[in-house]
Coordinates of C-alpha atoms in Angstrom, one line a residue:
Chain A
M1139 CA 18.0 22.1 -36.2
K1140 CA 14.5 20.7 -36.2
H1141 CA 14.0 17.9 -33.7
D1142 CA 11.1 16.4 -31.8
S1143 CA 10.6 18.2 -28.5
T1144 CA 8.0 15.8 -27.2
P1145 CA 10.2 14.1 -24.6
V1146 CA 11.5 17.5 -23.4
G1147 CA 7.9 18.8 -23.1
L1148 CA 6.7 15.8 -21.2
L1149 CA 9.7 16.0 -18.9
W1150 CA 8.9 19.6 -18.2
I1151 CA 5.3 19.0 -17.3
S1152 CA 6.2 15.7 -15.5
P1153 CA 5.6 17.3 -12.0
W1154 CA 2.0 17.7 -12.9
I1155 CA 1.7 14.3 -14.6
V1156 CA 3.2 12.6 -11.6
G1157 CA 1.0 14.6 -9.2
F1158 CA -2.1 13.9 -11.4
L1159 CA -1.4 10.1 -11.3
L1160 CA -0.5 10.0 -7.5
F1161 CA -3.1 12.4 -6.1
T1162 CA -6.0 12.1 -8.6
V1163 CA -5.9 8.9 -10.8
I1164 CA -4.8 6.5 -8.2
P1165 CA -7.1 7.8 -5.4
V1166 CA -10.1 8.0 -7.7
S1167 CA -9.5 4.4 -8.9
M1168 CA -8.9 3.2 -5.3
G1169 CA -12.1 5.0 -4.3
L1170 CA -14.1 3.2 -7.0
W1171 CA -12.7 -0.1 -5.8
Y1172 CA -13.3 0.5 -2.0
G1173 CA -16.8 1.4 -3.0
F1174 CA -17.3 -2.3 -3.8
T1175 CA -15.8 -3.5 -0.6
D1176 CA -16.4 -3.7 3.1
Y1177 CA -13.4 -1.9 4.6
T1178 CA -13.2 -1.0 8.3
L1179 CA -9.4 -0.3 8.5
L1180 CA -9.0 -3.2 10.9
E1181 CA -8.9 -5.8 8.2
K1182 CA -8.1 -5.8 4.5
P1183 CA -11.0 -4.7 2.2
I1184 CA -13.4 -7.5 1.6
P1185 CA -15.2 -7.4 -1.8
V1186 CA -19.0 -7.2 -1.4
G1187 CA -20.1 -6.4 -4.9
L1188 CA -22.9 -3.8 -5.0
A1189 CA -23.8 -4.1 -1.4
N1190 CA -22.8 -0.5 -0.5
Y1191 CA -24.9 0.9 -3.4
A1192 CA -27.8 -1.4 -2.5
R1193 CA -27.5 -0.1 1.1
M1194 CA -27.9 3.5 -0.2
L1195 CA -31.4 2.7 -1.5
Q1196 CA -32.5 1.9 2.0
D1197 CA -30.6 4.6 3.8
D1198 CA -33.0 7.2 5.2
V1199 CA -30.2 9.4 6.5
L1200 CA -28.7 9.6 3.0
L1201 CA -32.1 10.8 1.8
T1202 CA -32.1 13.4 4.4
V1203 CA -28.6 14.7 3.6
L1204 CA -29.4 14.7 -0.1
W1205 CA -32.5 16.8 0.5
N1206 CA -30.7 19.2 2.9
T1207 CA -27.8 19.6 0.5
A1208 CA -30.2 20.3 -2.5
L1209 CA -32.2 22.7 -0.4
F1210 CA -29.1 24.6 0.8
A1211 CA -27.5 24.6 -2.7
G1212 CA -30.7 25.8 -4.4
A1213 CA -31.5 28.5 -1.9
S1214 CA -27.9 29.8 -1.6
I1215 CA -27.3 29.7 -5.3
V1216 CA -30.5 31.5 -6.3
I1217 CA -30.4 34.2 -3.6
G1218 CA -26.6 34.4 -3.9
S1219 CA -26.7 35.0 -7.6
I1220 CA -29.3 37.7 -7.4
L1221 CA -27.5 39.4 -4.6
S1222 CA -24.1 39.2 -6.3
I1223 CA -25.3 40.5 -9.6
A1224 CA -27.0 43.3 -7.9
L1225 CA -23.9 44.2 -5.9
A1226 CA -21.7 43.9 -9.0
V1227 CA -24.0 46.3 -11.0
L1228 CA -23.9 48.7 -8.0
L1229 CA -20.1 48.5 -7.7
S1230 CA -19.5 48.8 -11.4
K1231 CA -20.9 52.4 -11.5
P1232 CA -18.3 55.1 -11.0
A1233 CA -18.5 56.2 -7.4
R1234 CA -16.3 57.9 -4.8
F1235 CA -14.2 55.5 -2.7
Q1236 CA -14.9 52.7 -5.2
S1237 CA -12.1 50.5 -4.1
F1238 CA -13.2 50.8 -0.5
W1239 CA -16.7 49.5 -1.3
R1240 CA -15.3 46.7 -3.3
A1241 CA -12.8 45.7 -0.6
A1242 CA -15.6 45.8 2.0
V1243 CA -17.7 43.3 0.0
F1244 CA -14.8 41.0 -0.7
A1245 CA -13.1 41.2 2.8
P1246 CA -15.3 38.6 4.6
S1247 CA -14.4 36.0 2.0
V1248 CA -10.7 35.9 3.0
L1249 CA -11.4 35.1 6.7
P1250 CA -10.8 31.6 8.2
V1251 CA -14.0 29.6 7.9
V1252 CA -13.6 28.3 11.5
A1253 CA -13.5 31.8 12.9
V1254 CA -16.4 32.9 10.7
A1255 CA -18.4 29.9 12.0
V1256 CA -17.5 30.9 15.6
I1257 CA -18.7 34.5 15.1
F1258 CA -22.0 33.5 13.6
K1259 CA -22.7 30.7 16.1
L1260 CA -22.6 33.4 18.8
G1261 CA -24.1 36.0 16.5
Y1262 CA -27.2 34.0 15.9
D1263 CA -27.8 33.4 19.6
A1264 CA -31.4 34.1 20.2
D1265 CA -31.0 36.4 23.2
T1266 CA -27.5 37.9 23.1
G1267 CA -26.4 37.6 19.4
M1268 CA -25.8 40.4 17.0
V1269 CA -28.3 39.3 14.5
N1270 CA -31.3 39.5 16.8
S1271 CA -30.0 42.6 18.5
A1272 CA -29.8 44.2 15.1
I1273 CA -33.3 43.1 14.2
N1274 CA -34.7 44.3 17.5
T1275 CA -32.9 47.6 17.3
T1276 CA -33.9 48.4 13.7
V1277 CA -37.4 46.9 13.2
G1278 CA -38.3 46.0 16.8
W1279 CA -40.6 49.0 17.0
A1280 CA -42.8 47.4 14.3
G1281 CA -43.3 44.3 16.5
L1282 CA -40.9 42.2 14.6
Q1283 CA -38.6 39.9 16.6
G1284 CA -35.6 37.8 15.7
P1285 CA -36.4 34.0 15.8
N1286 CA -34.7 31.3 17.9
W1287 CA -32.4 30.5 15.0
F1288 CA -31.1 27.1 15.9
G1289 CA -34.3 26.0 17.6
S1290 CA -36.2 25.0 14.5
R1291 CA -35.5 23.2 11.3
F1292 CA -36.6 26.0 9.1
W1293 CA -34.7 28.8 10.9
A1294 CA -31.5 26.7 11.2
M1295 CA -31.4 26.1 7.5
S1296 CA -32.2 29.8 6.9
A1297 CA -29.4 30.9 9.2
L1298 CA -26.9 28.9 7.1
V1299 CA -28.2 30.2 3.8
L1300 CA -28.2 33.8 5.0
M1301 CA -24.7 33.3 6.3
S1302 CA -23.5 32.0 3.0
L1303 CA -24.4 35.3 1.5
W1304 CA -21.7 36.9 3.6
A1305 CA -19.2 35.3 1.3
V1306 CA -20.5 36.5 -2.0
G1307 CA -17.3 38.5 -2.5
P1308 CA -15.6 36.2 -5.1
A1309 CA -18.8 35.9 -7.2
V1310 CA -19.3 39.7 -7.1
V1311 CA -15.7 40.2 -8.3
I1312 CA -16.2 37.7 -11.2
Y1313 CA -19.4 39.5 -12.2
L1314 CA -17.7 42.8 -12.1
A1315 CA -15.1 41.6 -14.6
G1316 CA -17.9 40.3 -16.7
L1317 CA -19.7 43.7 -16.6
R1318 CA -16.5 45.5 -17.6
D1319 CA -16.4 43.5 -20.8
V1320 CA -19.9 44.5 -21.9
P1321 CA -19.4 46.9 -24.9
R1322 CA -20.4 50.5 -23.9
Q1323 CA -21.9 51.2 -27.3
L1324 CA -24.7 48.7 -26.7
Y1325 CA -25.9 50.7 -23.7
E1326 CA -25.6 54.0 -25.6
A1327 CA -27.4 52.6 -28.6
A1328 CA -30.2 51.3 -26.3
A1329 CA -30.4 54.6 -24.5
I1330 CA -30.9 56.4 -27.8
D1331 CA -33.6 53.9 -28.7
G1332 CA -35.4 54.9 -25.5
F1333 CA -34.7 51.7 -23.5
G1334 CA -35.2 52.2 -19.8
R1335 CA -32.8 51.2 -17.1
W1336 CA -34.6 47.9 -16.4
N1337 CA -34.9 47.0 -20.1
R1338 CA -31.2 47.7 -20.6
F1339 CA -30.4 45.4 -17.8
V1340 CA -32.6 42.5 -19.0
H1341 CA -31.9 42.8 -22.7
I1342 CA -28.2 43.7 -22.7
T1343 CA -26.5 43.1 -19.3
L1344 CA -28.0 39.7 -18.5
P1345 CA -27.4 38.1 -21.9
M1346 CA -23.9 39.6 -22.1
I1347 CA -22.9 38.2 -18.7
S1348 CA -24.8 34.9 -19.1
P1349 CA -21.6 32.8 -19.5
V1350 CA -20.4 34.3 -16.2
I1351 CA -23.7 33.3 -14.5
L1352 CA -23.2 29.8 -15.8
F1353 CA -19.7 29.6 -14.5
N1354 CA -20.7 30.9 -11.1
V1355 CA -23.7 28.5 -10.8
I1356 CA -21.4 25.5 -11.5
I1357 CA -18.9 26.8 -8.9
G1358 CA -21.8 27.3 -6.6
I1359 CA -23.0 23.7 -7.0
I1360 CA -19.5 22.3 -6.4
N1361 CA -19.1 24.4 -3.3
A1362 CA -22.5 23.6 -1.9
M1363 CA -21.9 19.8 -2.3
Q1364 CA -18.8 20.3 -0.2
V1365 CA -20.1 22.5 2.6
F1366 CA -18.6 21.1 5.7
A1367 CA -16.8 23.3 8.3
I1368 CA -19.6 25.8 8.8
P1369 CA -22.4 23.3 9.7
V1370 CA -20.0 21.1 11.7
I1371 CA -19.1 24.0 13.9
M1372 CA -22.4 25.9 14.1
T1373 CA -25.1 23.3 14.3
G1374 CA -23.4 19.9 14.4
G1375 CA -26.1 18.9 11.8
G1376 CA -29.0 19.7 14.1
P1377 CA -31.7 20.3 15.1
D1378 CA -33.0 16.8 14.2
R1379 CA -30.5 16.5 11.3
A1380 CA -32.0 19.6 9.6
T1381 CA -28.6 20.9 8.7
Y1382 CA -26.8 17.6 8.2
F1383 CA -25.1 17.8 4.7
Y1384 CA -23.6 15.3 2.3
S1385 CA -19.9 16.0 3.1
M1386 CA -20.6 15.7 6.8
Y1387 CA -22.2 12.3 6.2
I1388 CA -19.2 11.1 4.2
Y1389 CA -16.8 12.4 6.9
D1390 CA -18.8 10.7 9.7
Q1391 CA -19.1 7.4 7.8
A1392 CA -15.3 7.4 7.2
F1393 CA -13.9 8.8 10.4
S1394 CA -16.5 8.5 13.1
Y1395 CA -17.9 5.0 12.1
G1396 CA -14.7 3.8 10.3
D1397 CA -16.8 2.5 7.4
M1398 CA -14.4 3.3 4.6
G1399 CA -16.2 1.2 2.0
Y1400 CA -19.6 2.9 2.4
A1401 CA -17.9 6.3 2.7
S1402 CA -16.0 5.7 -0.6
A1403 CA -19.2 4.6 -2.4
L1404 CA -20.8 7.8 -1.1
G1405 CA -17.9 9.8 -2.5
V1406 CA -18.4 8.1 -5.9
V1407 CA -22.0 9.1 -5.9
Q1408 CA -21.2 12.7 -4.9
F1409 CA -18.8 12.9 -7.8
T1410 CA -21.4 11.5 -10.2
I1411 CA -24.0 14.0 -9.0
I1412 CA -21.6 16.9 -9.5
L1413 CA -20.6 15.6 -13.0
V1414 CA -24.2 15.0 -14.1
L1415 CA -25.4 18.4 -12.8
T1416 CA -22.4 20.2 -14.5
L1417 CA -23.0 18.5 -17.8
L1418 CA -26.7 19.3 -17.6
I1419 CA -26.1 22.9 -16.9
L1420 CA -23.6 23.2 -19.7
L1421 CA -26.1 21.6 -22.0
I1422 CA -28.9 24.0 -21.0
G1423 CA -26.3 26.8 -21.2
R1424 CA -25.6 25.9 -24.8
R1425 CA -29.2 26.9 -25.6
Y1426 CA -29.5 30.0 -23.5
V1427 CA -26.1 31.4 -23.0
Y1428 CA -24.7 34.0 -25.4
Y1429 CA -21.1 33.5 -26.3
R1430 CA -19.5 36.4 -28.1
G1431 CA -17.5 35.3 -31.1
A1432 CA -18.7 31.7 -30.9
Chain B
M385 CA -23.6 60.5 -24.3
R386 CA -22.2 59.4 -20.9
N387 CA -25.4 60.4 -19.3
P388 CA -26.8 56.9 -18.6
M389 CA -23.6 56.0 -16.8
R390 CA -23.6 58.8 -14.3
T391 CA -24.1 57.7 -10.7
N392 CA -27.2 58.7 -8.8
P393 CA -26.3 60.1 -5.3
L394 CA -29.0 57.7 -4.0
A395 CA -26.8 54.8 -5.1
Y396 CA -24.6 55.5 -2.1
I397 CA -27.4 54.4 0.2
P398 CA -27.2 50.7 -0.8
L399 CA -23.4 51.0 -0.9
V400 CA -23.2 52.2 2.7
L401 CA -25.8 49.7 3.9
G402 CA -24.0 46.8 2.2
T403 CA -20.7 47.8 3.7
I404 CA -22.3 48.0 7.2
V405 CA -23.7 44.5 6.8
M406 CA -20.4 43.1 5.5
L407 CA -18.2 44.7 8.2
F408 CA -20.5 44.8 11.2
P409 CA -20.0 41.2 12.3
L410 CA -16.2 41.9 12.5
W411 CA -16.8 45.0 14.6
W412 CA -19.2 43.1 16.8
M413 CA -16.7 40.2 17.5
F414 CA -14.0 42.8 18.2
I415 CA -16.2 44.5 20.8
V416 CA -17.2 41.2 22.4
S417 CA -13.5 40.2 22.6
L418 CA -12.8 43.2 24.8
E419 CA -15.7 42.8 27.2
T420 CA -15.6 41.6 30.8
E421 CA -16.8 38.1 31.5
E422 CA -20.1 39.3 32.8
K423 CA -20.8 41.6 29.9
A424 CA -19.6 39.4 27.1
G425 CA -22.3 36.9 28.0
S426 CA -25.0 39.5 27.3
A427 CA -22.8 40.6 24.3
M428 CA -24.1 43.6 22.5
V429 CA -27.4 43.8 24.2
S430 CA -28.1 46.4 26.9
G431 CA -31.8 46.7 27.1
S432 CA -32.7 46.0 23.6
M433 CA -30.2 48.4 22.0
L434 CA -27.0 47.6 20.2
R435 CA -23.9 48.6 22.0
L436 CA -21.4 49.9 19.5
M437 CA -18.3 50.6 21.7
P438 CA -16.8 48.6 24.6
E439 CA -17.4 50.4 27.9
D440 CA -14.2 49.3 29.5
P441 CA -11.9 47.5 27.0
Q442 CA -10.2 44.4 28.6
W443 CA -7.1 44.0 26.5
N444 CA -6.0 41.3 29.0
N445 CA -8.5 39.0 27.3
Y446 CA -6.1 38.4 24.5
P447 CA -3.1 37.0 26.5
D448 CA -5.6 35.3 28.8
A449 CA -7.2 33.5 25.9
L450 CA -4.1 32.6 23.9
R451 CA -2.5 31.1 27.1
E452 CA -5.4 28.6 27.2
V453 CA -5.0 27.3 23.6
G454 CA -3.9 23.6 23.6
S455 CA -3.1 21.7 26.8
V456 CA 0.1 23.4 27.8
A457 CA 0.1 27.2 28.6
W458 CA 1.3 29.2 25.7
T459 CA 3.0 26.2 24.0
G460 CA -0.3 25.2 22.5
F461 CA -0.8 28.5 20.8
L462 CA 2.8 29.0 19.7
D463 CA 2.9 25.4 18.3
A464 CA -0.2 25.9 16.3
L465 CA 1.0 29.3 15.1
A466 CA 4.3 27.8 14.0
N467 CA 2.6 24.9 12.3
S468 CA 0.3 27.1 10.4
I469 CA 3.1 29.3 9.3
V470 CA 5.4 26.4 8.3
I471 CA 2.7 24.6 6.3
T472 CA 1.5 27.8 4.6
V473 CA 4.9 29.0 3.6
L474 CA 6.0 25.5 2.2
V475 CA 2.7 25.2 0.2
V476 CA 3.1 28.7 -1.2
I477 CA 6.7 28.0 -2.3
G478 CA 5.8 24.6 -3.7
T479 CA 2.8 25.9 -5.6
V480 CA 4.7 28.9 -7.1
L481 CA 7.7 26.8 -8.3
S482 CA 5.9 23.9 -9.7
S483 CA 3.0 25.7 -11.2
S484 CA 5.2 28.3 -13.0
L485 CA 7.5 25.5 -14.3
V486 CA 4.6 23.5 -15.7
G487 CA 2.8 26.6 -17.0
F488 CA 6.1 27.6 -18.8
A489 CA 6.3 24.2 -20.5
F490 CA 2.6 24.4 -21.6
A491 CA 3.2 27.9 -23.0
R492 CA 6.6 27.5 -24.6
I493 CA 7.4 23.9 -25.5
R494 CA 5.6 22.3 -28.5
F495 CA 5.0 18.6 -27.9
R496 CA 2.6 16.0 -28.9
G497 CA -0.4 15.7 -26.7
R498 CA 0.0 19.2 -25.3
R499 CA -3.5 20.3 -26.1
F500 CA -5.0 17.1 -24.7
L501 CA -3.0 17.2 -21.5
F502 CA -3.8 20.9 -21.0
I503 CA -7.5 20.3 -21.3
L504 CA -7.2 17.2 -19.0
M505 CA -5.5 19.4 -16.4
L506 CA -8.2 22.1 -16.6
S507 CA -10.9 19.4 -16.2
T508 CA -9.4 18.3 -12.9
M509 CA -10.4 21.7 -11.4
M510 CA -14.0 20.3 -11.3
L511 CA -13.1 17.4 -9.1
P512 CA -14.4 17.9 -5.6
A513 CA -11.8 17.2 -2.9
Q514 CA -14.1 14.7 -1.1
V515 CA -13.9 12.3 -3.9
T516 CA -10.2 11.7 -3.3
M517 CA -10.3 12.4 0.4
I518 CA -10.7 8.9 1.7
P519 CA -8.4 7.0 -0.7
L520 CA -5.7 9.7 -0.2
F521 CA -6.1 9.4 3.6
L522 CA -5.6 5.6 3.3
L523 CA -2.6 6.2 0.9
F524 CA -0.9 8.6 3.2
R525 CA -1.7 6.4 6.2
S526 CA 0.1 3.4 4.6
L527 CA 3.1 5.7 4.0
G528 CA 3.0 6.5 7.7
W529 CA 2.4 10.2 7.0
V530 CA -0.6 10.7 9.2
D531 CA 0.0 13.2 12.0
T532 CA 2.8 14.8 10.0
I533 CA 2.6 17.9 7.8
L534 CA 3.6 15.9 4.7
P535 CA 0.1 15.1 3.3
L536 CA -0.7 18.8 3.4
V537 CA 2.6 20.0 1.9
V538 CA 3.9 17.4 -0.6
P539 CA 1.0 17.6 -3.2
S540 CA 1.6 21.3 -3.7
F541 CA 5.0 20.6 -5.2
F542 CA 3.3 18.9 -8.2
G543 CA 1.5 22.0 -9.5
T544 CA -2.1 23.2 -9.0
A545 CA -4.3 23.3 -12.1
F546 CA -5.7 26.7 -11.6
F547 CA -2.3 28.4 -11.1
I548 CA -0.7 26.4 -13.9
F549 CA -3.4 27.8 -16.1
M550 CA -2.8 31.4 -14.9
Y551 CA 1.0 31.1 -15.5
R552 CA 0.4 29.6 -19.0
Q553 CA -1.8 32.4 -20.1
F554 CA 0.7 35.0 -18.8
I555 CA 3.8 33.4 -20.2
A556 CA 2.2 32.9 -23.6
Q557 CA 2.1 36.7 -23.9
I558 CA 5.8 37.2 -23.2
P559 CA 7.5 38.2 -26.5
E560 CA 9.4 35.3 -28.1
S561 CA 12.4 37.6 -28.7
L562 CA 13.1 37.7 -24.9
V563 CA 13.3 33.9 -24.7
E564 CA 15.3 33.7 -27.9
A565 CA 17.8 36.2 -26.7
A566 CA 18.4 34.2 -23.6
R567 CA 18.7 31.0 -25.6
I568 CA 21.4 32.6 -27.8
D569 CA 23.2 33.7 -24.7
G570 CA 23.5 30.0 -24.0
S571 CA 20.9 29.6 -21.2
G572 CA 19.2 26.2 -21.0
M573 CA 15.5 26.0 -20.5
L574 CA 15.9 25.7 -16.8
G575 CA 18.0 28.9 -16.8
I576 CA 15.5 30.7 -18.9
W577 CA 12.7 29.7 -16.5
W578 CA 14.6 30.8 -13.4
R579 CA 16.3 34.0 -14.7
I580 CA 13.8 35.3 -17.2
I581 CA 10.4 33.8 -16.8
L582 CA 10.0 33.9 -13.0
P583 CA 11.0 37.5 -12.6
I584 CA 8.6 38.6 -15.4
C585 CA 5.9 36.5 -13.8
K586 CA 5.9 38.4 -10.5
P587 CA 2.3 39.5 -10.8
V588 CA 1.1 36.0 -11.3
S589 CA 3.3 34.7 -8.6
A590 CA 2.0 37.3 -6.2
L591 CA -1.6 36.3 -7.1
T592 CA -0.7 32.6 -6.6
A593 CA 1.0 33.3 -3.3
V594 CA -1.9 35.3 -1.8
F595 CA -4.6 32.9 -2.9
T596 CA -2.7 29.9 -1.8
F597 CA -1.8 31.6 1.6
I598 CA -5.5 32.3 2.3
Y599 CA -6.6 28.9 1.2
V600 CA -4.1 27.0 3.3
W601 CA -4.2 29.2 6.3
N602 CA -8.0 28.9 6.4
D603 CA -8.3 25.2 5.5
F604 CA -10.1 23.1 8.1
M605 CA -10.9 19.7 6.7
A606 CA -7.4 18.5 5.6
P607 CA -5.7 19.4 8.9
L608 CA -8.7 17.9 10.8
I609 CA -8.2 14.6 9.0
Y610 CA -4.4 14.4 9.0
L611 CA -3.1 16.3 12.1
H612 CA -4.2 14.7 15.4
S613 CA -1.8 15.5 18.1
D614 CA -1.6 18.9 19.9
E615 CA 1.9 19.5 18.7
Q616 CA 0.9 19.2 15.0
M617 CA -2.3 21.2 15.0
T618 CA -2.8 24.2 12.8
L619 CA -4.4 27.4 14.2
A620 CA -7.7 26.6 12.5
V621 CA -7.9 23.2 14.2
A622 CA -6.6 24.6 17.5
L623 CA -9.4 27.3 17.4
N624 CA -11.9 24.5 16.8
S625 CA -10.7 22.5 19.9
F626 CA -10.6 25.7 21.9
R627 CA -14.2 26.3 20.9
T628 CA -15.4 22.9 22.1
Q629 CA -13.5 23.4 25.4
Y630 CA -14.7 26.9 26.1
S631 CA -18.2 26.7 24.8
G632 CA -19.9 28.3 27.8
V633 CA -21.4 31.7 27.9
E634 CA -18.8 32.8 30.4
D635 CA -16.0 32.3 27.9
V636 CA -17.4 34.1 24.9
H637 CA -14.9 37.0 25.1
L638 CA -12.0 34.5 25.1
L639 CA -13.3 32.6 22.1
M640 CA -13.7 35.8 20.2
A641 CA -10.2 36.9 21.1
V642 CA -8.7 33.7 19.7
S643 CA -10.8 33.9 16.6
I644 CA -9.6 37.4 15.9
V645 CA -6.0 36.3 16.3
T646 CA -6.4 33.6 13.7
M647 CA -7.9 36.2 11.3
V648 CA -5.2 38.8 11.6
P649 CA -2.8 37.4 9.0
C650 CA -5.6 37.2 6.4
V651 CA -6.8 40.7 7.1
L652 CA -3.3 42.1 6.8
L653 CA -2.6 40.2 3.6
F654 CA -5.9 41.3 2.1
L655 CA -5.2 45.0 2.9
A656 CA -1.7 44.8 1.5
A657 CA -2.7 42.8 -1.7
Q658 CA -6.3 43.9 -2.3
K659 CA -5.8 44.5 -6.0
Y660 CA -4.4 41.0 -6.6
F661 CA -7.5 39.5 -5.0
I662 CA -10.0 41.6 -6.9
E663 CA -8.3 41.9 -10.3
G664 CA -6.8 38.4 -10.3
L665 CA -10.0 36.6 -9.5
G666 CA -11.9 38.6 -12.1
R667 CA -9.3 37.7 -14.8
G668 CA -8.9 34.1 -13.9
G669 CA -12.5 33.3 -13.1
L670 CA -13.6 34.6 -16.5
K671 CA -11.2 32.7 -18.6
G672 CA -11.4 29.5 -16.5

């Protein structure tokens, strides 16, 4: 009766194996190779050694997009994490209409990104947009005024970071699931020992959900490295390249300037950055993250 | 003992404020889409106050706007709608079938290298799409697939790591006796997958379908790269071209109307399948 089911097993997962080879292994290897070539689509790729990578060292625009991407990633991850943990704690408490509040927080995340970019492009309009109207209506009496959002480098970046907070829904939901898994007895024991609300949060909640924070930070970095549609539609990278991001630069090199070689090399660097950051965070996490049962 | 968990009535204040912030932009765009040309330009502002209701709703804005999508009246919009629907439906079918099949094999067939391949599969979830974007474009271009829906649809029939993982976790919990009973009845593995596993996996399939639907319907980059002609555009790309054509202040209401139309399927799906989004993401995200 006993027989080796290895061929059967491999046959069954073969759709994934074939897909993995076709859509991951081959493209990644091709990308690596094109990174060492000059490839303009008009002719066959010409090997140029490390020329594309040498070019990066002198590329001021690359420096700008790296800085912008890091700034956006840092700001949106830090603010987004604080906000989503706070929202998750708030939504985890028993309350009336709980599923309504949860749905309201999650809803913006299911909307088409192009439509979202369109709303906010108009919404941030200095004179007629909803953001400044809301600011003027609520705190206008105190002499505060909405800025000209896309007029300056600082406010343009701030506008994009603020907007990214509108899509915290998925992170909130993942934190909610993490909070649900924190054993109740811990809070009860701490309450008996006279721990206040803030201390319970810092000494129980945060350590218990630290693996979830780690997970969300990694996802946040991957997402921030890929941010594309929103800035393309809202700012086109401006003003003065203040919101020009890594993925937009790759897209432009490939499809606007037709420089597939350089664009591929940029893709390799992007992947390396994500990989190194992820490993670094996992390493740091090993020290500070609390894994139950591990 | 339950005292520390009781909700303070004041906790409703941030809940209400948060909800307003989250939903207000949608209400705002809805109002703007119903304004007259003159008023839409000044949007919500009358004096310095927010206007919360349209004074004289112009429902005509919707047909007026949709007619202008693409280069031929109505055809542009209907083509884009049809393309979005066809691509989304095909990708959903492909993802559900292939991911459940592979997930079943990972859960129920013992074979050498299973653990290694499973971990390899999970690690591909970390790979950003841009890394394979250019080589894949060149690959599909050499196949003559550019400006067809094939580059967007075909890969989904080879399984998606995240959903394979979800199916595997779910199928691993199905009692062995069920599978054994079917095997004794003479069903082959393919029969067991189709007649027993797929029906039991309905919750995972629903989750896979709603997430895939939202992702594909909303995707901007892939259709932007692969679909060039008017006849092939998806709604997302059509909305973007509409935006560049009608960028003036005088067309704000039309732009908002088209934006809202592209959102409707997502909103309906979300309302209908809320629990799959909220529970499914919580479960999958934690174990992933």
